[in-house]
Amino acid sequence: MSLNIDEIKTILLEHNLLKNQHITKSTSFDYVSYNSRDIKSNTLFFCKGNYKPEFVTNAKNAGATGVVTEKHLTQSEGMTEFIVSDIQKAMSILSAAFFAFPQDEMNTIAITGTKGKTTTAYFIYDGIKQATNQKTALFSTVNTVLGPNEIFKSHLTTPESLDLFKNMRKAVDNGMKNLVMEVSSQAYLKNRVYGLKFDVGSFLNISPDHVGENEHPTFANYLHCKEQLLVNSNKVILNAETADFEDVYYAAKATTNPEDIYLFARNGGDVSLPVDLDFVFESHEDTLNDSKISLIALSEKAKSLGVEGDYTIGIPGDYNESNATDAIISAGLVGFKRDQLFEGIKNTRIPGRMEMYRSHNHGVVYVDYAHNYASTKALLNFLKRQSHHGKVSVVVGSPGNKGIDRREGFGKALSEEANVAYLTMDDPAFEDPMKIASEIDAHINHDNVKVIFEMDREKAIKDAILNSSPEDISVILGKGQDPYQKINGVDTPYPTDSKVVRDLLETL
């Protein structure tokens, strides 16, 4: 693959991004990178983020012959230089072109929402991969799947644009015909998906989250960024029970043909606008092992998809029924029918999500990735309704330098649903984990909840389980199967919550 100077100029001008250029003898580029340690001969180097002048020098010495930057750099003397108004936008559209627009060679299904993105993505992925003979790729918070034999842990929910298009190209080259991916609000805030149009885009829900010094400045900005998925999808699916539905619905209507908007809700659910729903779902049974629902098509366009009927949902929790419904409709919009989806939906499993472990003398242990008020409240409430006896102990922390409002949310959810809270470390970044724990504690009702501070996460998990009786529930929240803690800018190895639980139970 390569990209020549004329192509670069044309693309940047089409998007009104090119401010200036300095052309040397280089006429085309055979590699693209934003990492000065990942340079090959004849590389086009993107100076993004908080780069340092020596990064450009290092890239140049390693073989980079071109640079894209927002200002002229003396270090790029002798290199072809493109000066742009927005480096993130430029990197996205040029990366798409360099990798030959791989999105055009797959069905692309995208999901956004404060909670439920990963679960919905796995429902779609597991629902259709068998019907496609494994020819389905997945970009999720948990794993990136580029093919049956190319699976690795994800670093970001939605990766940097260059990595995104590179992985898309690998997926296409591996024979993948479908791509299911989570799209975070940060992806739009940081222009990681600038210029990318999806075949299907889903909006699951919205609640206060991801507002902080390194994330969204306000909730309004958070909502606006999430709505950009609707603007950039050919067909859209909306959970009509979401908060701020009026805002979300009109954002979709502003850019999408009404025939390409699909609305769903729980039968009898609270829908704030007088709209005609396309689908409703009804819950028949939900246990600690699975749920059973009926999906009912109301509109003619919904009936034409051929996805209505009864389903067994492999991931328990009544709050997952709407996620499964969205997944089924998404799959239907790219051509899959109920008979093709049933087994995959029934057998969906997610690493680190609703993992259940039974002990002989210390109750049942659940490992889940819940990381805000809405998801924590929903999970704990469901588990309490399923297990009427015993106390609920929760091990939880909150990330540092982002999502500050989560701390209040955790405190509120614990006050409403827990008996014991072990406050601990969870990706503290550059903050003091004890300070974060204290901020969660400030929002806990101590008349309802006993609070224990233990910053050693492994010890907190072990203490919660060992101090539980056979009738109790221990819930380990936040990290699931993440194999590291983000501490002072370093990904510090961590055995994962799942392994800590398994190892302890094996010794018992």
C-alpha positions as a printed Julia matrix, in Angstrom:
508×3 Matrix{Float64}:
   0.0     0.0    0.0
   1.12    3.53  -0.65
  -0.12    7.11  -0.78
   1.26    9.71  -3.16
   1.54   13.45  -2.73
  -1.22   14.32  -5.17
  -3.63   11.98  -3.36
  -2.71   13.5    0.0
  -3.2    17.06  -1.26
  -6.55   16.21  -2.85
  -7.88   14.51   0.29
  -6.76   17.28   2.63
  -8.18   19.98   0.35
 -11.52   18.16   0.07
 -11.83   18.36   3.84
 -10.5    21.92   4.04
  -7.6    20.8    6.22
  -4.51   21.75   4.2
  -2.91   25.03   5.31
   0.52   24.77   3.7
   2.97   22.29   2.2
   6.68   21.93   1.58
   7.4    19.25  -1.02
  10.83   17.65  -1.35
  11.91   14.78  -3.59
   9.48   12.32  -1.92
   6.51   11.69  -4.18
   4.82    8.8   -2.35
   4.88    7.02   1.0
   4.93    3.28   1.73
   4.12    3.35   5.44
   2.23    5.55   7.91
   2.81    5.98  11.64
   2.3     8.33  14.59
   4.87    6.46  16.7
   8.5     7.51  16.22
   9.56    4.0   17.32
   7.52    2.42  14.54
   9.16    3.78  11.39
  10.06    2.09   8.13
  11.71    3.35   4.99
   9.69    6.09   3.31
   7.18    6.62   6.16
   4.64    9.44   6.43
   4.82   10.48  10.1
   1.92   12.13  11.96
   2.89   14.56  14.74
  -0.15   14.13  16.98
  -0.79   14.88  20.63
   1.96   16.07  22.93
   4.83   15.18  20.62
   8.36   16.36  21.29
  10.77   17.74  18.67
  13.07   14.76  19.14
  10.25   12.45  18.01
  10.41   14.02  14.55
  14.19   13.8   14.53
  14.06   10.14  15.53
  11.44    9.38  12.87
  13.5    11.17  10.23
  16.67    9.28  11.21
  14.75    5.99  11.07
  13.53    6.54   7.52
  10.5     8.86   7.62
  10.46   11.09   4.53
   7.22   12.99   5.14
   5.46   14.6    8.08
   1.93   15.84   8.79
   1.81   18.52  11.46
  -0.19   21.51  12.67
   2.83   23.83  12.53
   6.13   24.07  10.68
   8.92   22.1   12.33
  12.58   22.91  11.96
  13.31   19.24  12.68
  11.49   18.25   9.47
  13.94   20.06   7.21
  14.49   17.92   4.12
  11.2    16.05   4.62
   7.97   16.61   2.72
   5.77   18.55   5.13
   1.99   18.96   5.17
   0.7    21.59   7.6
  -2.91   20.98   8.54
  -5.53   22.66  10.69
  -6.45   19.47  12.6
  -3.95   16.63  12.87
  -6.49   14.09  14.2
  -8.88   14.65  11.29
  -6.02   14.55   8.81
  -4.66   11.31  10.25
  -8.08    9.66  10.05
  -8.86   10.44   6.43
  -5.3     9.81   5.22
  -5.15    6.5    7.09
  -8.43    5.41   5.51
  -6.98    6.2    2.07
  -3.62    4.56   2.78
  -5.32    1.3    3.79
  -7.6     1.5    0.73
 -10.87    2.22   2.53
 -11.35   -1.23   4.12
 -14.71   -0.16   5.58
 -16.16   -0.39   2.07
 -15.41   -4.11   1.94
 -17.37   -5.14   5.07
 -20.73   -4.64   6.7
 -19.96   -2.21   9.53
 -22.12   -2.28  12.66
 -21.39    0.26  15.4
 -22.76    0.7   18.93
 -22.62    3.58  21.39
 -24.13    4.12  24.84
 -23.1     4.86  28.39
 -23.59    1.21  29.32
 -24.11   -1.98  27.38
 -21.81   -1.36  24.39
 -19.59   -4.36  25.01
 -22.47   -6.7   25.81
 -24.38   -5.64  22.69
 -21.26   -5.96  20.53
 -20.71   -9.53  21.75
 -24.37  -10.43  21.19
 -24.04   -9.3   17.57
 -20.63  -10.91  17.1
 -21.61  -14.26  18.61
 -25.0   -14.06  16.94
 -23.65  -13.87  13.41
 -20.17  -15.41  13.43
 -21.48  -18.97  13.11
 -23.75  -17.97  10.21
 -20.76  -16.34   8.47
 -18.37  -19.26   9.06
 -16.32  -17.1   11.47
 -16.03  -14.24   8.94
 -16.89  -11.56  11.51
 -14.45   -9.13  13.13
 -14.91   -7.44  16.51
 -13.46   -4.23  17.94
 -14.56   -4.1   21.59
 -13.41   -2.79  24.94
 -12.41   -6.34  25.87
 -10.87   -7.92  22.76
 -10.02   -7.13  19.16
 -10.81   -9.99  16.76
  -9.34   -9.69  13.26
  -9.98  -13.32  12.37
 -10.35  -16.73  14.05
  -6.61  -16.89  14.7
  -5.88  -13.21  15.33
  -7.34  -12.09  18.66
  -5.74   -9.73  21.17
  -6.6    -7.58  24.2
  -7.9    -4.14  23.3
  -6.14   -1.06  24.66
  -8.89    1.47  23.88
 -12.62    1.02  23.29
 -12.16    2.74  19.93
  -8.5     2.86  18.83
  -6.65    5.73  17.19
  -7.76    6.2   13.59
  -4.54    4.88  12.06
  -4.74    1.71  14.17
  -8.44    1.43  13.42
  -8.02    1.43   9.64
  -4.92   -0.77   9.84
  -6.92   -3.36  11.8
  -9.83   -3.05   9.39
  -7.48   -3.81   6.49
  -6.07   -6.84   8.34
  -9.62   -8.06   8.98
 -10.54   -7.72   5.31
  -7.34   -9.46   4.25
  -8.24  -12.26   6.69
 -11.53  -12.73   4.85
 -13.81  -10.92   7.3
 -17.12   -9.79   5.77
 -18.61   -8.09   8.85
 -17.24   -5.77  11.52
 -18.91   -5.15  14.87
 -17.4    -2.32  16.87
 -17.98   -0.19  19.92
 -17.71    3.54  19.31
 -16.96    5.64  22.37
 -17.81    9.3   22.83
 -14.07    9.92  23.05
 -13.73    8.57  19.51
 -15.75   11.53  18.26
 -14.29   14.03  20.72
 -10.79   13.08  19.53
 -11.78   12.59  15.86
 -10.65    8.95  15.82
 -13.5     8.03  13.47
 -13.6    11.25  11.47
 -14.88   10.6    7.95
 -16.02    7.06   8.76
 -19.59    6.13   7.78
 -21.17    3.01   9.29
 -23.82    0.81   7.72
 -25.69    0.49  11.04
 -25.33    2.61  14.17
 -27.07    2.0   17.51
 -27.71    4.37  20.4
 -28.36    2.31  23.53
 -28.67    4.84  26.34
 -27.2     7.93  27.94
 -26.5     8.81  31.57
 -23.97   11.13  33.23
 -20.49    9.68  32.82
 -17.09   10.44  31.26
 -17.2    14.08  32.33
 -13.89   15.28  33.75
 -10.59   16.99  33.21
  -9.35   14.51  30.59
 -12.71   13.63  29.06
 -15.81   15.68  28.21
 -16.06   19.17  29.68
 -19.85   18.93  30.14
 -22.67   16.41  29.89
 -24.02   18.33  26.89
 -20.71   17.76  25.09
 -20.8    14.07  26.06
 -24.3    13.67  24.62
 -23.39   15.6   21.47
 -20.39   13.35  20.82
 -22.46   10.2   21.3
 -25.06   11.5   18.85
 -22.43   11.83  16.15
 -22.72    8.08  15.55
 -26.29    8.69  14.39
 -25.14   11.4   12.02
 -22.53    9.05  10.59
 -24.59    5.87  10.08
 -26.77    4.92   7.12
 -29.33    3.13   9.31
 -29.85    3.8   13.01
 -31.42    1.95  15.93
 -32.6     3.82  19.02
 -33.61    2.53  22.41
 -36.73    4.67  22.85
 -36.52    4.34  26.64
 -33.19    6.14  26.88
 -32.88    9.33  28.87
 -32.78   12.43  26.66
 -34.69   10.5   24.01
 -36.13   13.65  22.45
 -32.66   15.07  21.86
 -31.36   11.74  20.55
 -34.37   11.12  18.3
 -34.23   14.53  16.63
 -30.47   14.22  16.16
 -31.16   11.04  14.19
 -34.03   12.57  12.22
 -31.91   15.55  11.22
 -29.66   13.46   8.98
 -31.4    10.09   8.48
 -34.32    9.07   6.29
 -37.24    8.12   8.61
 -37.42    4.7    6.9
 -33.88    4.04   8.1
 -34.6     4.79  11.77
 -35.68    1.82  13.92
 -37.13    2.37  17.41
 -37.53   -0.29  20.09
 -38.56   -0.48  23.73
 -39.74   -2.93  26.36
 -43.45   -3.63  25.93
 -45.19   -1.06  28.13
 -41.93    0.77  28.73
 -41.59    4.48  29.49
 -41.18    6.29  26.15
 -41.1    10.07  26.55
 -42.27   10.95  23.02
 -45.43    9.89  21.14
 -43.59    7.85  18.51
 -44.45    4.71  16.6
 -42.21    1.88  17.74
 -40.87   -0.68  15.28
 -40.14   -3.39  17.85
 -41.08   -4.22  21.43
 -39.69   -7.03  23.56
 -41.29   -8.92  26.43
 -39.43  -10.72  29.21
 -40.68  -14.2   30.11
 -37.98  -15.41  32.48
 -34.71  -14.14  33.9
 -32.49  -16.25  36.13
 -28.85  -16.26  37.17
 -28.1   -18.38  34.09
 -30.05  -16.81  31.23
 -33.14  -14.86  30.17
 -35.98  -15.58  27.76
 -37.66  -12.86  25.72
 -40.04  -12.45  22.81
 -39.24   -9.88  20.14
 -42.35   -8.49  18.44
 -42.21   -6.58  15.15
 -44.83   -3.82  14.89
 -44.04   -1.92  11.69
 -43.92   -3.38   8.2
 -40.22   -2.53   7.83
 -39.55   -4.34  11.12
 -41.49   -7.42  10.02
 -39.52   -7.54   6.76
 -36.27   -8.16   8.66
 -37.38  -11.65   9.72
 -35.96  -11.48  13.25
 -39.06  -11.5   15.46
 -39.75  -14.45  17.73
 -38.59  -16.04  20.99
 -34.94  -15.92  22.09
 -32.88  -17.29  24.96
 -30.23  -14.79  26.07
 -26.99  -16.32  27.26
 -25.9   -13.43  29.48
 -28.18  -13.11  32.54
 -29.63   -9.87  33.83
 -32.91   -8.26  32.82
 -30.95   -5.11  31.98
 -29.27   -7.1   29.19
 -32.56   -7.81  27.43
 -32.55   -4.43  25.7
 -28.92   -5.01  24.65
 -29.87   -8.33  23.07
 -32.84   -6.72  21.34
 -30.63   -4.05  19.82
 -28.16   -6.73  18.69
 -30.85   -8.78  16.99
 -32.18   -5.75  15.09
 -28.62   -4.74  14.11
 -27.95   -8.19  12.69
 -31.29   -8.09  10.88
 -30.38   -4.84   9.18
 -27.36   -6.48   7.5
 -29.33   -9.49   6.34
 -29.41  -12.09   9.13
 -32.61  -13.9   10.18
 -33.81  -15.29  13.51
 -32.85  -18.89  12.71
 -29.28  -17.78  11.99
 -29.04  -15.76  15.22
 -30.78  -17.91  17.83
 -27.89  -20.2   18.87
 -25.32  -17.42  18.9
 -27.47  -15.16  21.1
 -28.17  -18.1   23.4
 -24.48  -18.97  23.81
 -22.96  -15.49  24.02
 -20.26  -15.1   26.66
 -18.05  -12.1   27.45
 -14.69  -12.36  29.23
 -14.96  -10.48  32.54
 -18.72   -9.86  32.29
 -21.18  -11.57  34.65
 -18.72  -14.36  35.38
 -20.14  -16.51  38.19
 -18.05  -18.62  40.57
 -19.5   -20.82  43.32
 -17.6   -21.59  46.49
 -18.41  -24.26  49.07
 -18.48  -22.07  52.15
 -18.3   -18.46  50.99
 -21.3   -17.95  48.76
 -21.33  -16.98  45.1
 -18.8   -14.61  43.51
 -19.51  -12.46  40.44
 -16.91  -10.67  38.33
 -18.19   -7.87  36.13
 -16.91   -4.8   34.35
 -19.65   -2.45  35.65
 -17.99    0.94  35.99
 -20.62    3.62  36.61
 -23.81    4.24  38.6
 -26.25    2.92  36.02
 -24.47   -0.38  35.33
 -23.56   -0.97  38.99
 -27.11   -0.25  40.18
 -28.64   -2.52  37.53
 -26.25   -5.4   38.25
 -26.54   -5.31  42.05
 -30.3    -4.89  41.96
 -30.66   -7.9   39.68
 -28.41  -10.1   41.82
 -30.25   -9.14  45.0
 -33.6   -10.0   43.42
 -32.26  -13.39  42.37
 -30.66  -14.17  45.75
 -32.98  -13.23  48.59
 -30.76  -14.26  51.49
 -27.43  -13.11  52.79
 -25.42   -9.94  52.45
 -23.97   -8.34  49.32
 -20.28   -7.38  49.46
 -18.85   -5.27  46.66
 -15.19   -4.69  45.74
 -14.91   -1.5   43.73
 -12.67    1.44  42.87
 -12.74    4.24  40.29
 -10.21    5.31  37.64
  -7.98    8.28  38.2
  -7.94   11.48  36.14
 -11.22   10.75  34.37
 -14.91   10.15  34.96
 -14.87   12.04  38.25
 -18.66   11.86  38.52
 -18.43    8.06  38.65
 -17.23    8.33  42.24
 -20.49    9.84  43.41
 -22.35    7.29  41.28
 -20.57    4.37  42.92
 -21.33    5.78  46.36
 -25.0     6.14  45.48
 -25.29    2.64  43.98
 -23.54    1.07  46.98
 -25.83    2.92  49.39
 -28.88    1.61  47.55
 -27.86   -1.98  46.88
 -24.86   -3.16  48.99
 -24.25   -4.23  52.58
 -20.44   -4.12  52.58
 -18.13   -2.09  50.34
 -14.42   -2.8   49.92
 -13.02    0.39  48.37
  -9.82   -0.3   46.47
  -7.58    0.58  43.53
  -8.82    0.62  39.91
  -6.48    2.27  37.37
  -5.6     5.25  39.58
  -3.43    6.86  36.86
  -1.72    9.89  38.44
  -4.08   10.18  41.42
  -3.74    8.76  44.93
  -6.01    5.68  45.06
  -6.83    6.41  48.72
  -8.04    9.88  47.72
 -10.29    8.34  45.05
 -11.65    5.81  47.54
 -12.36    8.58  50.05
 -14.33   10.5   47.41
 -16.49    7.42  46.77
 -16.91    6.97  50.53
 -18.14   10.57  50.89
 -21.28    9.58  48.96
 -22.0     6.34  50.85
 -24.74    6.12  53.47
 -22.85    4.54  56.34
 -26.06    3.57  58.1
 -26.68    1.12  55.23
 -23.18    0.08  54.2
 -20.08   -1.03  56.1
 -17.02    0.45  54.35
 -13.55   -1.12  54.34
 -10.56    0.59  52.72
  -8.01   -1.78  51.16
  -5.85   -0.39  48.35
  -4.28   -3.77  47.58
  -6.9    -4.96  45.1
  -5.98   -8.64  45.33
  -6.27   -8.54  49.13
  -9.57   -6.67  48.95
 -11.02   -9.38  46.69
  -9.77  -12.19  48.93
 -11.04  -10.48  52.09
 -14.49   -9.93  50.58
 -14.82  -13.61  49.68
 -13.3   -15.02  52.88
 -15.57  -12.83  55.02
 -18.68  -14.07  53.21
 -20.97  -16.88  54.38
 -22.61  -19.55  52.17
 -25.72  -17.37  51.68
 -23.77  -14.26  50.66
 -22.84  -12.69  47.34
 -19.46  -11.09  46.56
 -19.35   -8.81  43.54
 -15.99   -7.77  42.05
 -16.46   -4.73  39.84
 -14.48   -2.7   37.36
 -11.59   -4.64  35.84
 -12.92   -8.03  34.78
 -10.11   -9.6   32.76
  -7.99   -6.46  32.36
  -4.41   -7.7   32.86
  -2.94   -4.44  34.17
  -3.43   -1.42  36.42
  -2.73    2.05  35.01
  -0.45    3.58  37.64
   1.51    6.81  37.1
   1.45    6.42  33.34
   2.58    2.79  33.4
   0.52   -0.3   32.54
   1.44   -2.31  35.62
   0.81   -6.09  35.31
  -2.17   -7.37  37.29
  -3.41  -10.99  37.28
  -7.05   -9.94  36.45
 -10.01  -10.08  38.82
 -11.1   -13.38  37.3
  -7.76  -15.07  38.04
  -7.59  -13.72  41.59
 -11.03  -15.2   42.27
 -10.27  -18.54  40.6
  -6.95  -18.96  42.37
  -8.46  -18.25  45.76
 -11.4   -20.6   45.26
  -9.05  -23.37  44.12
  -7.1   -23.09  47.38
 -10.39  -23.35  49.31
